CSV table of C-alpha atoms and ligand atoms in Angstrom, one decimal:
chain,number,residue,atom,x,y,z
A,69,UNK,CA,113.1,149.0,-32.2
A,70,UNK,CA,114.3,147.7,-35.5
A,71,UNK,CA,112.4,146.0,-38.2
A,72,UNK,CA,114.3,143.1,-39.9
A,73,UNK,CA,112.9,141.3,-43.0
A,74,UNK,CA,112.8,137.5,-42.6
A,75,UNK,CA,113.5,136.7,-46.2
A,76,UNK,CA,116.1,136.0,-48.8
A,77,UNK,CA,113.9,137.4,-51.6
A,78,UNK,CA,115.6,140.3,-53.3
A,79,UNK,CA,112.3,142.1,-54.3
A,80,UNK,CA,110.9,141.9,-50.8
A,81,UNK,CA,114.1,143.2,-49.2
A,82,UNK,CA,114.3,146.0,-51.8
A,83,UNK,CA,110.7,147.0,-51.2
A,84,UNK,CA,111.3,147.4,-47.4
A,85,UNK,CA,114.5,149.2,-48.0
A,86,UNK,CA,112.8,151.6,-50.4
A,87,UNK,CA,110.4,152.4,-47.6
A,88,UNK,CA,113.3,153.5,-45.5
A,89,UNK,CA,112.5,151.2,-42.6
A,90,UNK,CA,114.8,148.3,-43.2
A,91,UNK,CA,116.8,147.5,-40.0
A,92,UNK,CA,118.4,144.3,-41.2
A,93,UNK,CA,117.8,141.0,-42.9
A,94,UNK,CA,117.6,137.4,-41.5
A,95,UNK,CA,118.2,134.4,-43.7
A,96,UNK,CA,118.5,130.8,-42.9
A,97,UNK,CA,119.1,127.6,-45.0
A,98,UNK,CA,115.3,127.2,-45.6
A,99,UNK,CA,114.8,130.8,-46.8
A,100,UNK,CA,117.9,130.5,-49.0
A,101,UNK,CA,116.8,127.3,-50.6
A,102,UNK,CA,113.3,128.7,-51.2
A,103,UNK,CA,114.8,131.7,-53.0
A,104,UNK,CA,117.4,129.9,-55.0
A,105,UNK,CA,115.0,127.1,-56.1
A,106,UNK,CA,112.7,129.8,-57.6
A,107,UNK,CA,115.6,131.6,-59.3
A,108,UNK,CA,115.7,130.5,-62.9
A,109,UNK,CA,118.3,133.1,-64.1
A,110,UNK,CA,121.3,131.3,-62.7
A,111,UNK,CA,122.6,127.9,-63.7
A,112,UNK,CA,124.5,127.3,-60.5
A,113,UNK,CA,123.0,129.5,-57.8
A,114,UNK,CA,124.6,129.5,-54.3
A,115,UNK,CA,124.2,131.1,-51.0
A,116,UNK,CA,127.2,133.5,-51.3
A,117,UNK,CA,126.0,134.9,-54.7
A,118,UNK,CA,122.6,135.5,-53.2
A,119,UNK,CA,124.1,137.2,-50.2
A,120,UNK,CA,126.2,139.4,-52.5
A,121,UNK,CA,123.0,140.6,-54.2
A,122,UNK,CA,121.3,141.3,-50.8
A,123,UNK,CA,124.4,143.2,-49.7
A,124,UNK,CA,124.1,145.5,-52.7
A,125,UNK,CA,120.6,146.6,-51.6
A,126,UNK,CA,121.5,148.1,-48.2
A,127,UNK,CA,124.2,148.5,-45.6
A,128,UNK,CA,122.2,146.9,-42.8
A,129,UNK,CA,123.2,143.8,-40.9
A,130,UNK,CA,122.5,140.6,-42.9
A,131,UNK,CA,122.3,137.4,-40.8
A,132,UNK,CA,123.5,134.3,-42.6
A,133,UNK,CA,124.0,130.8,-41.4
A,134,UNK,CA,126.9,128.3,-41.9
A,135,UNK,CA,125.2,125.0,-42.9
A,136,UNK,CA,127.3,122.6,-40.9
A,137,UNK,CA,126.6,122.0,-37.2
A,138,UNK,CA,130.2,121.0,-36.5
A,139,UNK,CA,132.5,123.5,-34.7
A,140,UNK,CA,135.4,123.4,-37.3
A,141,UNK,CA,133.1,123.7,-40.2
A,142,UNK,CA,131.0,126.5,-38.6
A,143,UNK,CA,134.3,128.5,-38.2
A,144,UNK,CA,135.3,127.7,-41.8
A,145,UNK,CA,132.0,128.6,-43.3
A,146,UNK,CA,131.5,131.6,-41.0
A,147,UNK,CA,134.9,133.1,-42.0
A,148,UNK,CA,133.9,132.6,-45.7
A,149,UNK,CA,130.7,134.4,-45.1
A,150,UNK,CA,132.2,137.4,-43.3
A,151,UNK,CA,134.7,137.8,-46.2
A,152,UNK,CA,131.7,139.1,-48.2
A,153,UNK,CA,131.2,142.1,-45.9
A,154,UNK,CA,131.5,143.3,-42.3
A,155,UNK,CA,127.7,143.6,-42.5
A,156,UNK,CA,127.4,139.8,-42.5
A,157,UNK,CA,126.5,138.4,-39.1
A,158,UNK,CA,127.3,134.7,-38.6
A,159,UNK,CA,124.1,133.2,-37.4
A,160,UNK,CA,124.6,129.8,-35.6
A,161,UNK,CA,122.1,127.4,-34.1
A,162,UNK,CA,122.1,127.0,-30.3
A,163,UNK,CA,124.4,124.1,-29.6
A,164,UNK,CA,127.6,123.7,-27.6
A,165,UNK,CA,129.6,123.7,-30.9
A,166,UNK,CA,127.7,126.9,-31.8
A,167,UNK,CA,128.6,128.6,-28.6
A,168,UNK,CA,132.2,127.6,-28.9
A,169,UNK,CA,132.2,129.0,-32.4
A,170,UNK,CA,131.0,132.4,-31.2
A,171,UNK,CA,134.0,132.5,-28.9
A,172,UNK,CA,136.4,131.4,-31.6
A,173,UNK,CA,135.1,133.9,-34.1
A,174,UNK,CA,135.4,136.7,-31.6
A,175,UNK,CA,139.0,135.7,-30.9
A,176,UNK,CA,139.8,135.5,-34.6
A,177,UNK,CA,138.2,139.0,-35.0
A,178,UNK,CA,140.4,140.4,-32.3
A,179,UNK,CA,143.6,138.7,-33.7
A,180,UNK,CA,142.9,140.0,-37.2
A,181,UNK,CA,141.5,143.4,-36.1
A,182,UNK,CA,138.2,142.7,-37.9
A,183,UNK,CA,134.7,143.1,-36.6
A,184,UNK,CA,133.0,139.7,-36.7
A,185,UNK,CA,129.4,139.8,-35.5
A,186,UNK,CA,127.6,136.7,-34.4
A,187,UNK,CA,124.0,135.6,-33.7
A,188,UNK,CA,122.6,132.5,-32.0
A,189,UNK,CA,119.4,131.2,-33.5
A,190,UNK,CA,116.7,128.6,-32.5
A,191,UNK,CA,116.4,130.0,-29.0
A,192,UNK,CA,113.5,128.5,-27.2
A,193,UNK,CA,114.3,129.1,-23.5
A,194,UNK,CA,115.6,131.7,-21.1
A,195,UNK,CA,118.5,129.4,-20.2
A,196,UNK,CA,119.6,129.3,-23.8
A,197,UNK,CA,119.3,133.1,-23.9
A,198,UNK,CA,121.5,133.4,-20.8
A,199,UNK,CA,124.2,131.1,-22.2
A,200,UNK,CA,124.3,133.1,-25.4
A,201,UNK,CA,124.6,136.4,-23.6
A,202,UNK,CA,127.4,135.0,-21.4
A,203,UNK,CA,129.2,133.9,-24.5
A,204,UNK,CA,129.0,137.5,-25.7
A,205,UNK,CA,127.0,136.9,-28.8
A,206,UNK,CA,125.8,140.1,-30.6
A,207,UNK,CA,122.2,138.9,-31.3
A,208,UNK,CA,119.9,136.1,-30.3
A,209,UNK,CA,116.8,135.0,-32.3
A,210,UNK,CA,114.1,133.5,-30.0
A,211,UNK,CA,111.3,131.8,-32.1
A,212,UNK,CA,107.9,132.8,-30.9
A,213,UNK,CA,105.7,131.1,-33.6
A,214,UNK,CA,107.2,127.7,-33.1
A,215,UNK,CA,106.6,127.8,-29.4
A,216,UNK,CA,103.0,128.8,-30.1
A,217,UNK,CA,102.9,125.8,-32.4
A,218,UNK,CA,103.6,123.4,-29.5
A,219,UNK,CA,101.0,125.0,-27.2
A,220,UNK,CA,103.2,127.4,-25.4
A,221,UNK,CA,103.0,131.2,-25.4
A,222,UNK,CA,106.0,132.3,-27.4
A,223,UNK,CA,105.6,135.9,-26.3
A,224,UNK,CA,106.1,134.8,-22.6
A,225,UNK,CA,109.6,133.9,-23.6
A,226,UNK,CA,110.3,137.3,-25.0
A,227,UNK,CA,109.0,138.9,-21.8
A,228,UNK,CA,111.2,136.7,-19.6
A,229,UNK,CA,114.3,137.1,-21.7
A,230,UNK,CA,113.9,140.9,-21.7
A,231,UNK,CA,113.5,140.9,-17.9
A,232,UNK,CA,116.6,138.8,-17.4
A,233,UNK,CA,118.7,140.7,-19.9
A,234,UNK,CA,117.7,144.0,-18.2
A,235,UNK,CA,118.5,142.6,-14.7
A,236,UNK,CA,122.1,141.9,-15.7
A,237,UNK,CA,122.5,144.6,-18.3
A,238,UNK,CA,123.4,142.0,-20.9
A,239,UNK,CA,124.4,143.7,-24.2
A,240,UNK,CA,123.2,140.9,-26.5
A,241,UNK,CA,120.4,142.2,-28.7
A,242,UNK,CA,117.1,140.3,-29.0
A,243,UNK,CA,115.6,139.8,-32.5
A,244,UNK,CA,112.2,138.2,-32.2
A,245,UNK,CA,111.9,135.5,-34.9
A,246,UNK,CA,109.3,133.1,-36.2
A,247,UNK,CA,106.9,136.0,-36.3
A,248,UNK,CA,103.5,134.9,-37.6
A,249,UNK,CA,101.2,137.9,-36.9
A,250,UNK,CA,100.9,141.5,-35.9
A,251,UNK,CA,100.4,140.6,-32.2
A,252,UNK,CA,103.8,139.0,-32.1
A,253,UNK,CA,105.2,142.4,-33.2
A,254,UNK,CA,103.4,144.8,-30.9
A,255,UNK,CA,103.7,142.6,-27.8
A,256,UNK,CA,107.5,142.2,-28.5
A,257,UNK,CA,107.8,146.0,-28.7
A,258,UNK,CA,106.0,146.4,-25.4
A,259,UNK,CA,108.5,144.0,-23.8
A,260,UNK,CA,111.4,146.1,-25.2
A,261,UNK,CA,112.7,143.6,-27.8
A,262,UNK,CA,115.5,145.2,-29.8
A,263,UNK,CA,114.1,144.0,-33.1
A,264,UNK,CA,111.6,141.8,-34.8
A,265,UNK,CA,112.3,139.9,-38.0
A,266,UNK,CA,109.2,139.7,-40.0
A,267,UNK,CA,108.1,138.0,-43.3
A,268,UNK,CA,107.3,140.5,-46.0
A,269,UNK,CA,103.6,139.5,-46.1
A,270,UNK,CA,103.2,140.6,-42.4
A,271,UNK,CA,105.1,143.8,-43.0
A,272,UNK,CA,102.5,144.7,-45.6
A,273,UNK,CA,99.7,143.9,-43.1
A,274,UNK,CA,101.4,146.3,-40.6
A,275,UNK,CA,100.3,149.2,-42.9
A,276,UNK,CA,96.7,148.4,-42.9
A,277,UNK,CA,93.8,149.6,-40.7
A,278,UNK,CA,90.1,149.7,-41.8
A,279,UNK,CA,89.8,153.3,-40.6
A,280,UNK,CA,92.8,154.4,-42.6
A,281,UNK,CA,91.2,152.9,-45.7
A,282,UNK,CA,87.9,154.5,-44.9
A,283,UNK,CA,89.5,157.8,-44.1
A,284,UNK,CA,91.3,157.9,-47.4
A,285,UNK,CA,88.0,157.1,-49.2
A,286,UNK,CA,86.3,160.0,-47.5
A,287,UNK,CA,89.1,162.4,-48.3
A,288,UNK,CA,88.8,161.5,-52.0
A,289,UNK,CA,85.0,161.5,-52.1
A,290,UNK,CA,84.8,164.9,-50.4
A,291,UNK,CA,87.4,166.3,-52.8
A,292,UNK,CA,85.5,164.9,-55.7
A,293,UNK,CA,82.3,166.7,-54.6
A,294,UNK,CA,84.2,170.0,-54.6
A,295,UNK,CA,85.6,169.4,-58.0
A,296,UNK,CA,82.2,168.6,-59.3
A,297,UNK,CA,80.1,171.4,-57.6
A,298,UNK,CA,82.6,174.0,-56.4
A,299,UNK,CA,83.1,175.0,-52.7
A,300,UNK,CA,80.0,177.2,-52.4
A,301,UNK,CA,77.6,174.6,-53.5
A,302,UNK,CA,78.4,171.9,-50.9
A,303,UNK,CA,75.9,172.1,-48.1
A,304,UNK,CA,77.0,169.4,-45.8
A,305,UNK,CA,80.3,171.0,-44.6
B,152,LIG,O1,113.3,133.8,-38.5
B,152,LIG,C1,113.0,132.4,-38.4
B,152,LIG,C2,111.9,132.1,-39.3
B,152,LIG,O2,112.4,132.1,-40.6
B,152,LIG,C3,111.2,130.8,-38.9
B,152,LIG,O3,109.9,131.1,-39.0
B,152,LIG,O4,107.6,130.6,-39.3
B,152,LIG,O5,109.3,128.9,-40.0
B,152,LIG,O6,108.8,129.4,-37.6
B,152,LIG,P1,108.8,129.9,-39.0
């Protein structure tokens, strides 16, 4: 299983990369706007400049979205994005235009002997996941949290998609998105999802367990006793 960071924040991406556990990065227009609007160092910030900085951090796949929902513009913007690096994956919302764009980008890649990777995002049903796999997309991003928001169980979708993908040996990889808590992560891993994309705050939470904290405190306090009294004078061991 891979751990992607769901963020366009350079510090957050760097921190996870420094831990040696960064499997990839997912961005979207919302995350890009959030990051760029808080960046005061540049007068005219844009998505491509930000992606260039993310690409410098690590050689992992970076999912980036064309903004337009129209076929011609998805292709135009997608080709601009992949010019930045072969690590850029063109992430496209689940529409008929989007699915056509996946096919076109793949054909363009073959013609020009370049690897163009694609992802379909905003997946909320097994049917959408099947269409994406049939179109030969590299990744899909099913959104668990937003299904929970409307009273459904987002994790059921992951279970169903993984079952269907296994039945037909589909090669499309599943990146679980809209992750809001640790349960979303461990249940996704039980169902065999290829990756989860997780906001940095939740990645931090993944490190924590009360017993780990207490265990460290005990190691330190026991060691402090020895330092104070010497090994021979500690009765309770
Ligand atoms: O990866 C998709 C994610 O950014 C959306 O998350 O919490 O807005 O549903 P959320």
